Amino acid sequence: MTVVDAAALTAWVREFARLVHEQRDTLTQLDSAIGDADHGANLDRGMTAAVAALEATPPDDPAAALKTVATTLIKTVGGASGPLYGTFFLRAAGALDVGTDPTHHGRALAAALRAGYDGVIARGKAERGDKTMLDALGPACDAFDEALAAGKALDEALGAAAEAAAQGRDATEPLIARKGRASYLGERSAGHLDPGAASAALLVEAAATALAGRG
Ligand code: ADP
Ligand code: MG
């Protein structure tokens, strides 16, 4: 039985914050190669603030948990990734409709993630292959949808999504950046992983870990 409730999504956010904190230096190193060396610090500050906001005002429903993360990220993170991750969580919150049937919760979560991904595209005007967070988020959404459509349980579907996100992250290495700060480097951006794709892979990994055992 899958239950995507406020506690489950709060656990997801906490796990993402924990991973970002743990990998803060790695994310910053990736950003120092093709950006301005602030991605780890940006996201760590934002997610630490998001966890604090969820603790200060525990959300009543799962969409409210995502909305709190969105508004906190938009408020506290400078740089491209704050508004983009903020948009991701805001659109996901707006689309999340878990209803009363827990067997529908996996598909509801998948639809919310897809809405978040579409929101990042609308906001940042990038597409897959531009060497951004979309290169991890897009394959994750596809793998999640496919696994659920094939009748897999939530655990397995999120595991597949996390695996696809990690592969998408790794596949950014040879790409030339076409959006964001890294695009200023042109061909010199090739040969490095994209920092936003690396953090997006952590976001999906966190979902797989935090929601494990729910179905
Ligand atoms: P900044 O580039 O302003 O310093 P960050 O370092 O926090 O911001 O985030 C950089 C990451 O943001 C990039 O690695 C990339 O994944 C992502 N990014 C940048 N521009 C876009 C965009 N237009 N669409 C999607 N993701 C983007
Ligand atoms: Mg940066």
mmCIF file of C-alpha atoms and ligand atoms in Angstrom:
data_model
loop_
_atom_site.group_PDB
_atom_site.id
_atom_site.type_symbol
_atom_site.label_atom_id
_atom_site.label_comp_id
_atom_site.label_asym_id
_atom_site.label_seq_id
_atom_site.Cartn_x
_atom_site.Cartn_y
_atom_site.Cartn_z
ATOM 1 C CA MET A 1 0.000 0.000 0.000
ATOM 2 C CA THR A 2 1.537 3.269 -1.075
ATOM 3 C CA VAL A 3 0.984 6.371 1.013
ATOM 4 C CA VAL A 4 2.384 9.636 -0.293
ATOM 5 C CA ASP A 5 1.463 11.854 2.641
ATOM 6 C CA ALA A 6 3.000 14.943 4.223
ATOM 7 C CA ALA A 7 5.315 12.841 6.422
ATOM 8 C CA ALA A 8 6.574 10.847 3.435
ATOM 9 C CA LEU A 9 7.353 13.937 1.381
ATOM 10 C CA THR A 10 8.944 15.647 4.377
ATOM 11 C CA ALA A 11 11.185 12.577 4.718
ATOM 12 C CA TRP A 12 12.094 12.905 1.036
ATOM 13 C CA VAL A 13 13.009 16.572 1.462
ATOM 14 C CA ARG A 14 15.074 15.800 4.574
ATOM 15 C CA GLU A 15 16.966 13.050 2.786
ATOM 16 C CA PHE A 16 17.654 15.334 -0.177
ATOM 17 C CA ALA A 17 18.928 18.014 2.225
ATOM 18 C CA ARG A 18 21.137 15.424 3.942
ATOM 19 C CA LEU A 19 22.653 14.246 0.647
ATOM 20 C CA VAL A 20 23.215 17.804 -0.571
ATOM 21 C CA HIS A 21 24.944 18.678 2.688
ATOM 22 C CA GLU A 22 27.081 15.548 2.518
ATOM 23 C CA GLN A 23 28.024 16.221 -1.137
ATOM 24 C CA ARG A 24 28.219 19.977 -0.892
ATOM 25 C CA ASP A 25 31.946 20.054 -1.710
ATOM 26 C CA THR A 26 31.580 17.640 -4.618
ATOM 27 C CA LEU A 27 28.799 19.765 -6.124
ATOM 28 C CA THR A 28 30.874 22.885 -5.646
ATOM 29 C CA GLN A 29 33.896 21.242 -7.275
ATOM 30 C CA LEU A 30 31.787 20.319 -10.294
ATOM 31 C CA ASP A 31 30.578 23.919 -10.483
ATOM 32 C CA SER A 32 34.122 25.255 -10.139
ATOM 33 C CA ALA A 33 35.077 23.385 -13.332
ATOM 34 C CA ILE A 34 32.344 24.870 -15.542
ATOM 35 C CA GLY A 35 30.668 27.572 -13.452
ATOM 36 C CA ASP A 36 31.320 29.765 -10.430
ATOM 37 C CA ALA A 37 31.820 27.204 -7.657
ATOM 38 C CA ASP A 38 28.645 27.956 -5.725
ATOM 39 C CA HIS A 39 26.203 25.157 -6.563
ATOM 40 C CA GLY A 40 26.926 23.088 -3.440
ATOM 41 C CA ALA A 41 26.748 26.123 -1.172
ATOM 42 C CA ASN A 42 23.601 27.449 -2.907
ATOM 43 C CA LEU A 43 21.667 24.229 -2.589
ATOM 44 C CA ASP A 44 22.921 23.391 0.893
ATOM 45 C CA ARG A 45 21.792 26.801 2.158
ATOM 46 C CA GLY A 46 18.420 26.434 0.439
ATOM 47 C CA MET A 47 17.700 22.892 1.575
ATOM 48 C CA THR A 48 18.834 23.565 5.143
ATOM 49 C CA ALA A 49 16.371 26.471 5.183
ATOM 50 C CA ALA A 50 13.661 24.271 3.637
ATOM 51 C CA VAL A 51 14.031 21.635 6.351
ATOM 52 C CA ALA A 52 13.918 24.363 9.013
ATOM 53 C CA ALA A 53 10.734 25.788 7.452
ATOM 54 C CA LEU A 54 9.079 22.343 7.441
ATOM 55 C CA GLU A 55 10.003 21.923 11.109
ATOM 56 C CA ALA A 56 8.733 25.391 12.041
ATOM 57 C CA THR A 57 5.395 24.831 10.315
ATOM 58 C CA PRO A 58 4.706 21.144 9.706
ATOM 59 C CA PRO A 59 2.642 20.820 6.520
ATOM 60 C CA ASP A 60 -0.941 19.542 6.671
ATOM 61 C CA ASP A 61 -0.829 17.789 3.344
ATOM 62 C CA PRO A 62 1.813 16.529 0.895
ATOM 63 C CA ALA A 63 1.406 19.382 -1.584
ATOM 64 C CA ALA A 64 1.967 21.907 1.220
ATOM 65 C CA ALA A 65 5.295 20.218 2.026
ATOM 66 C CA LEU A 66 6.468 20.702 -1.570
ATOM 67 C CA LYS A 67 5.182 24.279 -1.644
ATOM 68 C CA THR A 68 7.164 25.168 1.470
ATOM 69 C CA VAL A 69 10.317 23.849 -0.181
ATOM 70 C CA ALA A 70 9.563 25.860 -3.326
ATOM 71 C CA THR A 71 9.040 29.185 -1.595
ATOM 72 C CA THR A 72 12.067 28.668 0.658
ATOM 73 C CA LEU A 73 14.363 27.857 -2.265
ATOM 74 C CA ILE A 74 13.136 30.847 -4.248
ATOM 75 C CA LYS A 75 13.738 33.096 -1.225
ATOM 76 C CA THR A 76 17.124 31.774 -0.103
ATOM 77 C CA VAL A 77 19.017 30.582 -3.180
ATOM 78 C CA GLY A 78 20.633 33.018 -5.536
ATOM 79 C CA GLY A 79 21.895 31.734 -8.835
ATOM 80 C CA ALA A 80 20.073 29.846 -11.537
ATOM 81 C CA SER A 81 19.359 26.753 -9.509
ATOM 82 C CA GLY A 82 17.226 28.448 -6.812
ATOM 83 C CA PRO A 83 14.422 29.636 -9.080
ATOM 84 C CA LEU A 84 14.683 26.462 -11.170
ATOM 85 C CA TYR A 85 14.437 24.030 -8.242
ATOM 86 C CA GLY A 86 11.835 26.384 -6.744
ATOM 87 C CA THR A 87 9.807 26.071 -9.920
ATOM 88 C CA PHE A 88 10.239 22.303 -9.873
ATOM 89 C CA PHE A 89 8.776 22.021 -6.364
ATOM 90 C CA LEU A 90 6.080 24.632 -6.978
ATOM 91 C CA ARG A 91 4.773 22.917 -10.121
ATOM 92 C CA ALA A 92 5.015 19.514 -8.464
ATOM 93 C CA ALA A 93 2.996 20.856 -5.519
ATOM 94 C CA GLY A 94 0.359 22.291 -7.841
ATOM 95 C CA ALA A 95 0.006 19.018 -9.726
ATOM 96 C CA LEU A 96 0.087 16.635 -6.771
ATOM 97 C CA ASP A 97 -3.358 15.111 -6.401
ATOM 98 C CA VAL A 98 -3.095 12.021 -4.225
ATOM 99 C CA GLY A 99 -6.849 11.611 -3.680
ATOM 100 C CA THR A 100 -8.147 9.003 -1.276
ATOM 101 C CA ASP A 101 -7.031 5.804 -2.999
ATOM 102 C CA PRO A 102 -3.490 4.877 -1.843
ATOM 103 C CA THR A 103 -3.029 2.540 -4.812
ATOM 104 C CA HIS A 104 -3.063 5.706 -6.967
ATOM 105 C CA HIS A 105 -0.335 7.471 -4.976
ATOM 106 C CA GLY A 106 2.592 6.247 -7.071
ATOM 107 C CA ARG A 107 1.034 7.563 -10.263
ATOM 108 C CA ALA A 108 0.102 10.816 -8.525
ATOM 109 C CA LEU A 109 3.725 11.288 -7.467
ATOM 110 C CA ALA A 110 4.944 10.480 -10.983
ATOM 111 C CA ALA A 111 2.561 13.069 -12.444
ATOM 112 C CA ALA A 112 3.779 15.657 -9.935
ATOM 113 C CA LEU A 113 7.435 15.007 -10.784
ATOM 114 C CA ARG A 114 6.636 15.267 -14.482
ATOM 115 C CA ALA A 115 4.866 18.602 -13.867
ATOM 116 C CA GLY A 116 7.926 19.823 -11.960
ATOM 117 C CA TYR A 117 10.201 18.783 -14.809
ATOM 118 C CA ASP A 118 7.956 20.526 -17.364
ATOM 119 C CA GLY A 119 8.033 23.616 -15.146
ATOM 120 C CA VAL A 120 11.839 23.711 -15.215
ATOM 121 C CA ILE A 121 11.709 23.512 -19.025
ATOM 122 C CA ALA A 122 9.176 26.348 -19.195
ATOM 123 C CA ARG A 123 11.146 28.513 -16.792
ATOM 124 C CA GLY A 124 14.701 27.881 -18.018
ATOM 125 C CA LYS A 125 13.983 27.360 -21.728
ATOM 126 C CA ALA A 126 16.498 24.516 -21.864
ATOM 127 C CA GLU A 127 15.952 21.087 -23.341
ATOM 128 C CA ARG A 128 17.463 17.697 -22.779
ATOM 129 C CA GLY A 129 21.019 17.504 -24.035
ATOM 130 C CA ASP A 130 21.803 21.106 -23.036
ATOM 131 C CA LYS A 131 23.860 19.790 -20.074
ATOM 132 C CA THR A 132 21.559 20.839 -17.232
ATOM 133 C CA MET A 133 19.524 19.292 -14.430
ATOM 134 C CA LEU A 134 16.988 18.297 -17.094
ATOM 135 C CA ASP A 135 19.391 15.582 -18.263
ATOM 136 C CA ALA A 136 18.912 13.791 -14.938
ATOM 137 C CA LEU A 137 15.281 14.737 -14.245
ATOM 138 C CA GLY A 138 13.943 13.803 -17.693
ATOM 139 C CA PRO A 139 15.230 10.224 -17.785
ATOM 140 C CA ALA A 140 14.081 9.790 -14.163
ATOM 141 C CA CYS A 141 10.516 10.842 -15.028
ATOM 142 C CA ASP A 142 10.494 8.532 -18.048
ATOM 143 C CA ALA A 143 11.805 5.547 -16.091
ATOM 144 C CA PHE A 144 9.357 6.182 -13.232
ATOM 145 C CA ASP A 145 6.372 6.396 -15.609
ATOM 146 C CA GLU A 146 7.465 3.317 -17.546
ATOM 147 C CA ALA A 147 7.978 1.217 -14.436
ATOM 148 C CA LEU A 148 4.570 2.162 -13.006
ATOM 149 C CA ALA A 149 2.891 1.534 -16.365
ATOM 150 C CA ALA A 150 4.505 -1.924 -16.363
ATOM 151 C CA GLY A 151 2.859 -2.601 -13.004
ATOM 152 C CA LYS A 152 5.953 -2.255 -10.819
ATOM 153 C CA ALA A 153 5.562 -1.281 -7.180
ATOM 154 C CA LEU A 154 6.623 2.176 -5.997
ATOM 155 C CA ASP A 155 9.910 0.931 -4.512
ATOM 156 C CA GLU A 156 11.037 -0.643 -7.734
ATOM 157 C CA ALA A 157 9.789 2.251 -9.881
ATOM 158 C CA LEU A 158 11.672 4.809 -7.784
ATOM 159 C CA GLY A 159 14.772 2.620 -7.883
ATOM 160 C CA ALA A 160 14.552 2.619 -11.679
ATOM 161 C CA ALA A 161 14.075 6.401 -11.659
ATOM 162 C CA ALA A 162 17.150 6.895 -9.458
ATOM 163 C CA GLU A 163 19.219 4.659 -11.708
ATOM 164 C CA ALA A 164 18.071 6.585 -14.799
ATOM 165 C CA ALA A 165 18.874 9.911 -13.120
ATOM 166 C CA ALA A 166 22.393 8.724 -12.276
ATOM 167 C CA GLN A 167 22.936 7.559 -15.847
ATOM 168 C CA GLY A 168 21.598 10.880 -17.128
ATOM 169 C CA ARG A 169 23.988 12.733 -14.836
ATOM 170 C CA ASP A 170 26.933 10.671 -16.092
ATOM 171 C CA ALA A 171 25.877 11.237 -19.695
ATOM 172 C CA THR A 172 26.282 15.020 -19.244
ATOM 173 C CA GLU A 173 30.072 14.652 -19.095
ATOM 174 C CA PRO A 174 30.847 14.821 -22.852
ATOM 175 C CA LEU A 175 28.121 17.376 -23.583
ATOM 176 C CA ILE A 176 28.704 21.023 -24.477
ATOM 177 C CA ALA A 177 26.610 23.281 -22.249
ATOM 178 C CA ARG A 178 24.016 25.319 -24.102
ATOM 179 C CA LYS A 179 22.249 26.963 -21.138
ATOM 180 C CA GLY A 180 23.316 28.674 -17.959
ATOM 181 C CA ARG A 181 26.723 29.882 -16.879
ATOM 182 C CA ALA A 182 28.563 26.809 -18.225
ATOM 183 C CA SER A 183 27.458 27.725 -21.751
ATOM 184 C CA TYR A 184 29.865 30.703 -21.638
ATOM 185 C CA LEU A 185 32.684 28.140 -21.842
ATOM 186 C CA GLY A 186 31.465 26.702 -25.131
ATOM 187 C CA GLU A 187 33.418 23.579 -26.074
ATOM 188 C CA ARG A 188 35.514 23.847 -22.917
ATOM 189 C CA SER A 189 32.450 22.805 -20.925
ATOM 190 C CA ALA A 190 32.803 19.276 -22.352
ATOM 191 C CA GLY A 191 34.617 16.722 -20.199
ATOM 192 C CA HIS A 192 32.899 17.667 -16.927
ATOM 193 C CA LEU A 193 29.704 16.505 -15.250
ATOM 194 C CA ASP A 194 27.006 19.138 -14.928
ATOM 195 C CA PRO A 195 26.578 20.164 -11.263
ATOM 196 C CA GLY A 196 22.805 20.622 -11.558
ATOM 197 C CA ALA A 197 22.431 17.162 -13.100
ATOM 198 C CA ALA A 198 24.452 15.797 -10.177
ATOM 199 C CA SER A 199 22.188 17.470 -7.596
ATOM 200 C CA ALA A 200 19.062 16.395 -9.491
ATOM 201 C CA ALA A 201 20.293 12.788 -9.330
ATOM 202 C CA LEU A 202 20.530 13.223 -5.541
ATOM 203 C CA LEU A 203 16.932 14.471 -5.487
ATOM 204 C CA VAL A 204 15.708 11.283 -7.158
ATOM 205 C CA GLU A 205 18.007 9.057 -5.087
ATOM 206 C CA ALA A 206 16.553 10.705 -1.985
ATOM 207 C CA ALA A 207 13.012 9.879 -3.120
ATOM 208 C CA ALA A 208 13.956 6.232 -3.647
ATOM 209 C CA THR A 209 15.540 6.041 -0.181
ATOM 210 C CA ALA A 210 12.941 8.021 1.776
ATOM 211 C CA LEU A 211 9.872 6.409 0.189
ATOM 212 C CA ALA A 212 11.263 2.855 0.318
ATOM 213 C CA GLY A 213 8.925 0.408 1.990
ATOM 214 C CA ARG A 214 5.767 2.263 0.985
ATOM 215 C CA GLY A 215 4.799 -0.089 -1.781
HETATM 216 P P1 ADP B 1 24.569 29.608 -11.202
HETATM 217 O O1 ADP B 1 24.845 28.953 -12.513
HETATM 218 O O2 ADP B 1 23.737 30.828 -11.335
HETATM 219 O O3 ADP B 1 25.824 29.830 -10.402
HETATM 220 P P2 ADP B 1 24.073 27.179 -9.708
HETATM 221 O O4 ADP B 1 25.544 27.006 -9.752
HETATM 222 O O5 ADP B 1 23.441 27.043 -8.371
HETATM 223 O O6 ADP B 1 23.650 28.583 -10.350
HETATM 224 O O7 ADP B 1 23.375 26.108 -10.659
HETATM 225 C C1 ADP B 1 23.936 25.734 -11.887
HETATM 226 C C2 ADP B 1 23.099 24.619 -12.490
HETATM 227 O O8 ADP B 1 21.823 25.116 -12.869
HETATM 228 C C3 ADP B 1 23.683 24.069 -13.777
HETATM 229 O O9 ADP B 1 24.624 23.036 -13.494
HETATM 230 C C4 ADP B 1 22.478 23.536 -14.523
HETATM 231 O O10 ADP B 1 22.201 22.166 -14.226
HETATM 232 C C5 ADP B 1 21.348 24.374 -13.968
HETATM 233 N N1 ADP B 1 20.850 25.303 -14.973
HETATM 234 C C6 ADP B 1 21.393 26.471 -15.348
HETATM 235 N N2 ADP B 1 20.620 27.069 -16.292
HETATM 236 C C7 ADP B 1 19.586 26.219 -16.524
HETATM 237 C C8 ADP B 1 18.433 26.256 -17.388
HETATM 238 N N3 ADP B 1 18.186 27.288 -18.204
HETATM 239 N N4 ADP B 1 17.572 25.196 -17.345
HETATM 240 C C9 ADP B 1 17.795 24.156 -16.511
HETATM 241 N N5 ADP B 1 18.852 24.079 -15.660
HETATM 242 C C10 ADP B 1 19.718 25.089 -15.683
HETATM 243 MG MG MG B 2 27.110 28.295 -9.910
#
